[in-house]
PDB file of C-alpha atoms in Angstrom:
ATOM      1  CA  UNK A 794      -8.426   8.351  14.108  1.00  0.00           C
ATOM      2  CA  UNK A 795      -8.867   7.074  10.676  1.00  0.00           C
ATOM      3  CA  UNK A 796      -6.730   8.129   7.718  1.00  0.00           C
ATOM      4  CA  UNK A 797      -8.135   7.658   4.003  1.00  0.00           C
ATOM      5  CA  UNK A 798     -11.938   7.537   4.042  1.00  0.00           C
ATOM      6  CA  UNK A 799     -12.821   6.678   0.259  1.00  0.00           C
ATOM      7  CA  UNK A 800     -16.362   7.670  -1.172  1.00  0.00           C
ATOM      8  CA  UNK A 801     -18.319   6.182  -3.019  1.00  0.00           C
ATOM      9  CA  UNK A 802     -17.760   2.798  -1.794  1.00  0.00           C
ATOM     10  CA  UNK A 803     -18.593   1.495  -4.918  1.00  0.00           C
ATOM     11  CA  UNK A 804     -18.744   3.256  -8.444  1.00  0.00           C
ATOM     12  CA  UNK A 805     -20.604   1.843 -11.853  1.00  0.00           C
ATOM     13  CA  UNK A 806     -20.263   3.363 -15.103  1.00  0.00           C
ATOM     14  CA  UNK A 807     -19.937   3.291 -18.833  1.00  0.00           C
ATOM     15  CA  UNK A 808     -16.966   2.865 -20.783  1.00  0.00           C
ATOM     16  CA  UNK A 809     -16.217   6.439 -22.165  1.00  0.00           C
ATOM     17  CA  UNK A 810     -17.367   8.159 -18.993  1.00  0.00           C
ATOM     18  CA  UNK A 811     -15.569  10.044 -15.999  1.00  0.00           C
ATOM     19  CA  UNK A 812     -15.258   8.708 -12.828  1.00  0.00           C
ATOM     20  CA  UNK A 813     -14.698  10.689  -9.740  1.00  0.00           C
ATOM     21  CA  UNK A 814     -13.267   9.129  -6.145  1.00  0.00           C
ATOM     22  CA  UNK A 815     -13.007  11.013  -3.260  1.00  0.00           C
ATOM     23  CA  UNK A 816     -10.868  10.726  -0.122  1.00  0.00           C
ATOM     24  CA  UNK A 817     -11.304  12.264   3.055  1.00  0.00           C
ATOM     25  CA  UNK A 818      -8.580  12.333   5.653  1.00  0.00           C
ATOM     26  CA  UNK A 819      -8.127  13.425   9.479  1.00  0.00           C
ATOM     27  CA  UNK A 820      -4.853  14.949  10.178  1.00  0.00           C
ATOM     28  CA  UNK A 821      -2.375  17.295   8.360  1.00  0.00           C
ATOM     29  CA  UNK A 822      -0.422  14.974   5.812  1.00  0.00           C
ATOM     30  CA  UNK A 823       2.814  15.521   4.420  1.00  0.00           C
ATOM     31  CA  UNK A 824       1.531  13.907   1.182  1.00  0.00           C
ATOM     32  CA  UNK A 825      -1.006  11.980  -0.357  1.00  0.00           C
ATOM     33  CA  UNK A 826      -0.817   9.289  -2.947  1.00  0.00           C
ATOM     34  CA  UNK A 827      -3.217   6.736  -5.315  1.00  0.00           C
ATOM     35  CA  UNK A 828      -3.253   3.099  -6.104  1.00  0.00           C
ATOM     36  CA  UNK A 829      -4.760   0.909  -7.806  1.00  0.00           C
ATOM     37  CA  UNK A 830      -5.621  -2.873  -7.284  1.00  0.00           C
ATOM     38  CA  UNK A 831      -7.088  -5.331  -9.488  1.00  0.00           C
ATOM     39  CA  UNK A 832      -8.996  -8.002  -7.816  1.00  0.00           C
ATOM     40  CA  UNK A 833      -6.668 -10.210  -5.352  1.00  0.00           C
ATOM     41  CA  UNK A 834      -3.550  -8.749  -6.893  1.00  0.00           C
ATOM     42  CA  UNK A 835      -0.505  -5.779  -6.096  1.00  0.00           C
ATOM     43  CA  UNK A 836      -0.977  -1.990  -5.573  1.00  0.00           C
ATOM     44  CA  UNK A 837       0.152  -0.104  -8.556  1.00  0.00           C
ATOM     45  CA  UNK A 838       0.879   3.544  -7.932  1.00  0.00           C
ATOM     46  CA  UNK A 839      -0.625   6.055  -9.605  1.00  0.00           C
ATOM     47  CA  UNK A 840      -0.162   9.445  -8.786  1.00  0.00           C
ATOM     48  CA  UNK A 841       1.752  11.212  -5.247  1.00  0.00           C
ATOM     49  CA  UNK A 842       0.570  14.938  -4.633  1.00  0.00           C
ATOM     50  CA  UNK A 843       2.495  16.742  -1.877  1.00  0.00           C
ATOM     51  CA  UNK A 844       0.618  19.015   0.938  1.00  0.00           C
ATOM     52  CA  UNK A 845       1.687  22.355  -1.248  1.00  0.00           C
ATOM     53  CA  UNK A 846       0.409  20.954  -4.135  1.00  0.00           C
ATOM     54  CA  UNK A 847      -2.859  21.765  -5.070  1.00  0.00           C
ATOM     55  CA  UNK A 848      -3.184  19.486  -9.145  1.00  0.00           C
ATOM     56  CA  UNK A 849      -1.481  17.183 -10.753  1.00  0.00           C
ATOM     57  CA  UNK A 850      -2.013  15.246 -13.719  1.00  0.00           C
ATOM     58  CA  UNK A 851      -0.836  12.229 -15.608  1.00  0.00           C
ATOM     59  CA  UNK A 852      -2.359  10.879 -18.486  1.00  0.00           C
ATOM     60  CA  UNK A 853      -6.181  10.793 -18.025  1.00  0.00           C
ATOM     61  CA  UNK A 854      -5.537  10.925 -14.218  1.00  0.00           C
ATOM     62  CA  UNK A 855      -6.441  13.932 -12.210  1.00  0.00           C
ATOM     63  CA  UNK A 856      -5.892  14.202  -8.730  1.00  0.00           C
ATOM     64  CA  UNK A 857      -6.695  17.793  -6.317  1.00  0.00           C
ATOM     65  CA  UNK A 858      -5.907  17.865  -3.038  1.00  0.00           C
ATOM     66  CA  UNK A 859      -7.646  20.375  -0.745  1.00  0.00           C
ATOM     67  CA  UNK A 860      -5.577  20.658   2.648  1.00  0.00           C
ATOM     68  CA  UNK A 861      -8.237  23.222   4.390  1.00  0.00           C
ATOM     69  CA  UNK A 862     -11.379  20.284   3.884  1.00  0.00           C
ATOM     70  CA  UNK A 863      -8.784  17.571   4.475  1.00  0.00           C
ATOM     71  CA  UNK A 864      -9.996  15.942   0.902  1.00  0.00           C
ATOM     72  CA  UNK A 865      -8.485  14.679  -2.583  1.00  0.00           C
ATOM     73  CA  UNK A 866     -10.022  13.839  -5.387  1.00  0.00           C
ATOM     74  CA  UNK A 867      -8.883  11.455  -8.043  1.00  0.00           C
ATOM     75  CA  UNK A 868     -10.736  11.845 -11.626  1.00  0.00           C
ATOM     76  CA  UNK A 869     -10.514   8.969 -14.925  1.00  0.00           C
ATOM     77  CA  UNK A 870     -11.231  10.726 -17.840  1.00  0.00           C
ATOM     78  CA  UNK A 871     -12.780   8.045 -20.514  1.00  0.00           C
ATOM     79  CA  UNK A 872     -12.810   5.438 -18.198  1.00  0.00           C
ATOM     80  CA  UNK A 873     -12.243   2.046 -20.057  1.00  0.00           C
ATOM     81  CA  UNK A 874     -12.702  -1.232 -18.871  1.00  0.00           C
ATOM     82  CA  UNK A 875      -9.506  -2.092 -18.077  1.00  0.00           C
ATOM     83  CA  UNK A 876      -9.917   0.553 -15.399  1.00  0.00           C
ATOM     84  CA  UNK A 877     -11.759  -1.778 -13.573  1.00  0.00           C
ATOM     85  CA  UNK A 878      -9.962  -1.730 -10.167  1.00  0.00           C
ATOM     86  CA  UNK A 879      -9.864  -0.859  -6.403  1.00  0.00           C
ATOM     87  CA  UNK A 880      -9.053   2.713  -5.744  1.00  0.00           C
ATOM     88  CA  UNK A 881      -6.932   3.311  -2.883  1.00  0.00           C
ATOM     89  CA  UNK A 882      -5.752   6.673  -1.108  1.00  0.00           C
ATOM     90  CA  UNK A 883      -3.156   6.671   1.185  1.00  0.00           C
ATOM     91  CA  UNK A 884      -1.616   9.415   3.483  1.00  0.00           C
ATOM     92  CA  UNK A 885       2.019   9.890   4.953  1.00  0.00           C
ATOM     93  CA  UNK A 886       1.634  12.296   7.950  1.00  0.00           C
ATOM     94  CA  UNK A 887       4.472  13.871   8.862  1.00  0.00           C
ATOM     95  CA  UNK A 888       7.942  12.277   8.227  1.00  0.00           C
ATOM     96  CA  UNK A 889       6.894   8.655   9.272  1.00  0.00           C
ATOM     97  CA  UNK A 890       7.805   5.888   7.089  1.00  0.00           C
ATOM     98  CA  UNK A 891       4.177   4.520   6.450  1.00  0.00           C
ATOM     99  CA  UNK A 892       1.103   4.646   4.417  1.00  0.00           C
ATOM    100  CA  UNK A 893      -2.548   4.858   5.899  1.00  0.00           C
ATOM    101  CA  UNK A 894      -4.557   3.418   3.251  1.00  0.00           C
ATOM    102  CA  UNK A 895      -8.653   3.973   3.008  1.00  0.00           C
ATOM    103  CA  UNK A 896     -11.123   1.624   2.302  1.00  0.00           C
ATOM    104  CA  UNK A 897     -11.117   2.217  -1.415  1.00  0.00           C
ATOM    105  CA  UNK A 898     -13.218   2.518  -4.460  1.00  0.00           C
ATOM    106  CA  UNK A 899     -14.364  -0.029  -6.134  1.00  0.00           C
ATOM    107  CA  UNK A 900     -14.671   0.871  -9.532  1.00  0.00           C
ATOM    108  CA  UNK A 901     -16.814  -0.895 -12.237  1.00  0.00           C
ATOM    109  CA  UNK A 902     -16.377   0.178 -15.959  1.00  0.00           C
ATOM    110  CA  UNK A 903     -18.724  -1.230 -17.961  1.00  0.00           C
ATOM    111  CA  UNK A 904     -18.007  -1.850 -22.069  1.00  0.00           C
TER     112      UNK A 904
ATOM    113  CA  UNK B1031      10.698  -0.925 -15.508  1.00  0.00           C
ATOM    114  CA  UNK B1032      12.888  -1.669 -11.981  1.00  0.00           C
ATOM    115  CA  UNK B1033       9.827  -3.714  -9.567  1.00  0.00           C
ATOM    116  CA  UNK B1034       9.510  -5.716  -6.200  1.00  0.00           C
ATOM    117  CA  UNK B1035       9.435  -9.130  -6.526  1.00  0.00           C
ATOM    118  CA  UNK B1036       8.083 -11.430  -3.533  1.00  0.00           C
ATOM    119  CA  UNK B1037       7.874 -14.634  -3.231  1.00  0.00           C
ATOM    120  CA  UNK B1038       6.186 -17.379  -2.959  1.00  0.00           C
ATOM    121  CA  UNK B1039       3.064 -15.675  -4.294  1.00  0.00           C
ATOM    122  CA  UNK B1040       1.215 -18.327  -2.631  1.00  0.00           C
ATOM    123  CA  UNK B1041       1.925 -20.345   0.720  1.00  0.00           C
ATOM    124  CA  UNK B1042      -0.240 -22.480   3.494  1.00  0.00           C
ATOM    125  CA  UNK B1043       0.712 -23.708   6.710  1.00  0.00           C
ATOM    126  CA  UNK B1044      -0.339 -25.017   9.752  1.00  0.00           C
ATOM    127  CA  UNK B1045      -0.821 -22.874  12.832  1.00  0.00           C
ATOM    128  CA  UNK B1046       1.888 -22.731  14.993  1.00  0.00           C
ATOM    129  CA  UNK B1047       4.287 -23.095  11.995  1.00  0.00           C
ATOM    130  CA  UNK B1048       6.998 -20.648  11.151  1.00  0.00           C
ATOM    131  CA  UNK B1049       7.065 -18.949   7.212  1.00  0.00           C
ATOM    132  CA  UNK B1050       9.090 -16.849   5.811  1.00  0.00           C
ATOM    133  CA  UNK B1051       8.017 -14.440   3.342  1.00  0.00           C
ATOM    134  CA  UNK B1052      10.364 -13.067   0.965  1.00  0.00           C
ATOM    135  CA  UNK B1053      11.214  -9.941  -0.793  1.00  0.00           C
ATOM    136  CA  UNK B1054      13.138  -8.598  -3.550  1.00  0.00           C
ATOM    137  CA  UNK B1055      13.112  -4.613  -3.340  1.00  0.00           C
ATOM    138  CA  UNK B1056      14.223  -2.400  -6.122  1.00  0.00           C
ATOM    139  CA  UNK B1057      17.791  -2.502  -6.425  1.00  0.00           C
ATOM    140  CA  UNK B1058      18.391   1.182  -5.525  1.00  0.00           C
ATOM    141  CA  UNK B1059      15.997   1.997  -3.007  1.00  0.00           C
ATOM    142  CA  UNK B1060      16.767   2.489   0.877  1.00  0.00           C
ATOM    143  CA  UNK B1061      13.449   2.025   2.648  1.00  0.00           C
ATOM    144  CA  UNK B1062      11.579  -1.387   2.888  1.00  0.00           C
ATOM    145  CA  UNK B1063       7.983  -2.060   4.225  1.00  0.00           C
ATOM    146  CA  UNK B1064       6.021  -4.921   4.760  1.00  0.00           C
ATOM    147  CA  UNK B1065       2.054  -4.271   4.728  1.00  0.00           C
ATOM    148  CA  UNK B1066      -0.581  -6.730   5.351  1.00  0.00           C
ATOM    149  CA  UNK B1067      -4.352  -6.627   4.037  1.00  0.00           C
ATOM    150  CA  UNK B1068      -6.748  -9.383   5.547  1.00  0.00           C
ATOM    151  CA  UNK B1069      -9.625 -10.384   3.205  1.00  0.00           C
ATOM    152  CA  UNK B1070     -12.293  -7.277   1.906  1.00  0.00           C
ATOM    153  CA  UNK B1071     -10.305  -4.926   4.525  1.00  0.00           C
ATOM    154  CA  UNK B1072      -7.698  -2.020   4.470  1.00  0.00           C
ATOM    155  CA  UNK B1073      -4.494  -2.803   3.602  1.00  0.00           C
ATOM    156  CA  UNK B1074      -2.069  -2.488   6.987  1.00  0.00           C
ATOM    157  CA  UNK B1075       1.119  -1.038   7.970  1.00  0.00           C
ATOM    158  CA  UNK B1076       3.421  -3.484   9.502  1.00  0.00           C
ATOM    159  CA  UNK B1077       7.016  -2.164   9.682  1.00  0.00           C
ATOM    160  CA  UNK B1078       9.500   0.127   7.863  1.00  0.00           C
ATOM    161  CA  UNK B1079      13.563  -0.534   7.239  1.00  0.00           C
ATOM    162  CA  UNK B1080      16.002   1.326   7.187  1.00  0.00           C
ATOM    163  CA  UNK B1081      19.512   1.159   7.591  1.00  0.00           C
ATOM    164  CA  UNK B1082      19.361  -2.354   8.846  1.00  0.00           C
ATOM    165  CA  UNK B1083      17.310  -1.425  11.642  1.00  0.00           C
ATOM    166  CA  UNK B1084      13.148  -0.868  11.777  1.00  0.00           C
ATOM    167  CA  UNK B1085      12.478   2.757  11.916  1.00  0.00           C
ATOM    168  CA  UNK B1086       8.694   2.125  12.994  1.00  0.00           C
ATOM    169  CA  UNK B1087       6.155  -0.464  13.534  1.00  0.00           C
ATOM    170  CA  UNK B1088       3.137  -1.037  14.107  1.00  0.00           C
ATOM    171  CA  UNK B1089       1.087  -2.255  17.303  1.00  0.00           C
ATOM    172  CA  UNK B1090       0.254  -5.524  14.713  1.00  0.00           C
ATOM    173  CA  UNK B1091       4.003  -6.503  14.692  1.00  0.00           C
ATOM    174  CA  UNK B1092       4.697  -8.250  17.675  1.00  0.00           C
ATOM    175  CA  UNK B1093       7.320 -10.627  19.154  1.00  0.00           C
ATOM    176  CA  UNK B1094       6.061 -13.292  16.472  1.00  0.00           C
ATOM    177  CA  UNK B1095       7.179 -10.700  13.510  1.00  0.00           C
ATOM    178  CA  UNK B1096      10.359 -10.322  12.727  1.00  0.00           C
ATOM    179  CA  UNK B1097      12.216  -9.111   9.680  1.00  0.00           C
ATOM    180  CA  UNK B1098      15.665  -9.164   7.869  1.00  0.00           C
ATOM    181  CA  UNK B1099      17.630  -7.933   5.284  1.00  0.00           C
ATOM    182  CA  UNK B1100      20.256 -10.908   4.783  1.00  0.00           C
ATOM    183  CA  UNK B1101      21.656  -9.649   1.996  1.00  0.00           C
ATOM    184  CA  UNK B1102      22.325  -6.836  -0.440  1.00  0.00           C
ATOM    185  CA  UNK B1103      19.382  -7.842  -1.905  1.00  0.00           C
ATOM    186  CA  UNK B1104      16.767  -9.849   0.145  1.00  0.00           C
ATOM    187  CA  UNK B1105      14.265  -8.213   2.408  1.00  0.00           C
ATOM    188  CA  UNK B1106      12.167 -11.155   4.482  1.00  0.00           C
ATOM    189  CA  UNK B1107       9.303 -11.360   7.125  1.00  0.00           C
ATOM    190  CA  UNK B1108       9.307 -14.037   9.506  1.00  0.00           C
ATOM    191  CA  UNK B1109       6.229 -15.031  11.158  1.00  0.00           C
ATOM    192  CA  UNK B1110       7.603 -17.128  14.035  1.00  0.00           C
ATOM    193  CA  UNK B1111       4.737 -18.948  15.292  1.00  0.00           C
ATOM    194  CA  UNK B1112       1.546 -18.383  12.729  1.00  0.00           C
ATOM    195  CA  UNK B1113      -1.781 -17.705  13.919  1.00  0.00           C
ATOM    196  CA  UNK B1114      -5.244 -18.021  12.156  1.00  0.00           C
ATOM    197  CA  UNK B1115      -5.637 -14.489  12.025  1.00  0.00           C
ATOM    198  CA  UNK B1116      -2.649 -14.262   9.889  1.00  0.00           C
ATOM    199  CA  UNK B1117      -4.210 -14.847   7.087  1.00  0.00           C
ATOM    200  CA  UNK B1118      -3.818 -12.416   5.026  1.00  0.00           C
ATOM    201  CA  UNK B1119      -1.920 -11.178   1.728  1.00  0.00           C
ATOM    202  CA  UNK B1120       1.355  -9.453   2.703  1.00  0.00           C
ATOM    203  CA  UNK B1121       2.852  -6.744   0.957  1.00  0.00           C
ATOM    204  CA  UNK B1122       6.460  -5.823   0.513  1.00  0.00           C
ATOM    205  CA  UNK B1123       7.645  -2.363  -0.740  1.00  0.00           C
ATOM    206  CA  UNK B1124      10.228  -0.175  -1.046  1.00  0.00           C
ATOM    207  CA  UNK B1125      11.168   3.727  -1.767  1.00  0.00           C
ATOM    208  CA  UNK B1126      14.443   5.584  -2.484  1.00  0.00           C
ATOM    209  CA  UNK B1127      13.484   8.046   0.112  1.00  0.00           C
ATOM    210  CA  UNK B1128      11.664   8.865   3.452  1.00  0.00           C
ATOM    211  CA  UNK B1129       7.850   8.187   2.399  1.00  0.00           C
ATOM    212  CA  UNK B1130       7.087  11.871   3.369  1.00  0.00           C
ATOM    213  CA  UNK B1131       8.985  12.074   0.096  1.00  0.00           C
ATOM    214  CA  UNK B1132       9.297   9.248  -1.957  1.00  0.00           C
ATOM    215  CA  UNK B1133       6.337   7.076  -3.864  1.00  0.00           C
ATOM    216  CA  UNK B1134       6.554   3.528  -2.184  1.00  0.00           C
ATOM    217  CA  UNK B1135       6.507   0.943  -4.704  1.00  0.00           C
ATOM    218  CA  UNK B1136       4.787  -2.239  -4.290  1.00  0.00           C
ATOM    219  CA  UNK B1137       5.245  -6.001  -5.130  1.00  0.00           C
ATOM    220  CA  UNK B1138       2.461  -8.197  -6.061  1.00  0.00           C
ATOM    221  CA  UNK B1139       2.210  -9.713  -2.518  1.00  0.00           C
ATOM    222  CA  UNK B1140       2.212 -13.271  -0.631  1.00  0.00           C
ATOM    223  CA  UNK B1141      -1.299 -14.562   0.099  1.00  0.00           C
ATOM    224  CA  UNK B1142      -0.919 -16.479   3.035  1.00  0.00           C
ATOM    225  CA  UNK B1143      -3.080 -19.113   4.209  1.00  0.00           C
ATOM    226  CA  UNK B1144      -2.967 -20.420   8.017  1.00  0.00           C
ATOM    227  CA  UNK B1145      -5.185 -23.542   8.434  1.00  0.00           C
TER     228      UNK B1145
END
């Protein structure tokens, strides 16, 4: 089954604005975790929430996790254009060693 | 800021060739991973490292994959005989911990090009 199903595939907007990812996931997860990659280069991490977490923040990063719809969400407040990235979930099921990365979100902030 | 180095950050070969990808994890951490991501697709889990053995791979990571820790400090993959379908940027990372605990951190990859 697939892990990590982003939505939208692809997000415009405005300098200033919020942007809003989603990521959907099969199985029970032991945790779930953001990154970010510019065009052809590394993941950066952003932000790990664990299964009994519910919010966490950092910065103008806010990411829920809802373990009953099997969903996260990752919100940029005043999005700027150096936001302008890939958006990557990834889940750790369990107590494996690996990440199961989604699709991503490509993310377009506009100046 | 600690970070994963790998290099080169570029390298193309022949097919059939042997490369070696190389990794520098964080000095501290315990767990090493190599991920792949082909052109516009996910990004792949190839193998985990720990203790000087793998802990788990993945059904990619076949006889032609192999990796190595040579040193306190080094962390390689070794493609022994490269295929087209290799292609593909390769990540190394590492984490202090078990990833059901611990953030894996990521270098900035090798893009590898198999002609």
């Amino acid at each position: 089954s697939q892990q990590g199903e982003e939505d939208p595939q692809a997000l415009s907007i405005q300098e200033g604005e919020n942007a809003t990812m989603n990521c959907s996931y099969k199985t029970s997860i032991n945790n779930l975790q953001w990154y970010r990659q510019n065009s052809g280069r590394g993941l950066v991490h952003l932000i790990l929430i664990r299964s009994n977490e519910r919010e966490k923040h950092s910065g103008r990063l806010r990411v829920t996790l809802d373990t009953s719809k099997k969903s996260s969400s990752l919100l940029i407040t005043a999005s700027r254009a150096a936001d302008t990235a890939s958006y990557f979930c990834a889940t750790v099921r369990g107590s494996n060693y690996k990440l199961t990365f989604g699709k991503g979100t490509l993310l377009t902030v506009n100046p | 800021e600690p970070e994963v180095t790998q290099t080169p950050s570029h390298q193309v070969t022949q097919m059939g060739q042997e490369v070696i990808l190389r990794c520098v994890p964080i000095s501290n951490h315990l767990y090493f991973y190599w991920y792949r991501q082909i052109l516009g697709q996910k990004v792949e889990f190839l193998v985990s490292f720990y203790n000087n053995e793998i802990s788990e791979k993945s059904e990619i990571f076949d006889d032609q994959f192999s990796v190595e820790r040579p040193d306190g400090s080094n962390f390689t993959l070794k493609i022994r005989s490269t295929k087209l379908e290799d292609s593909a940027m390769y990540f190394c990372a590492s984490s202090g911990g078990l990833a059901a605990q611990e953030t894996q951190y990521f270098g900035p990859g090798t893009r590898l090009l198999v002609l």
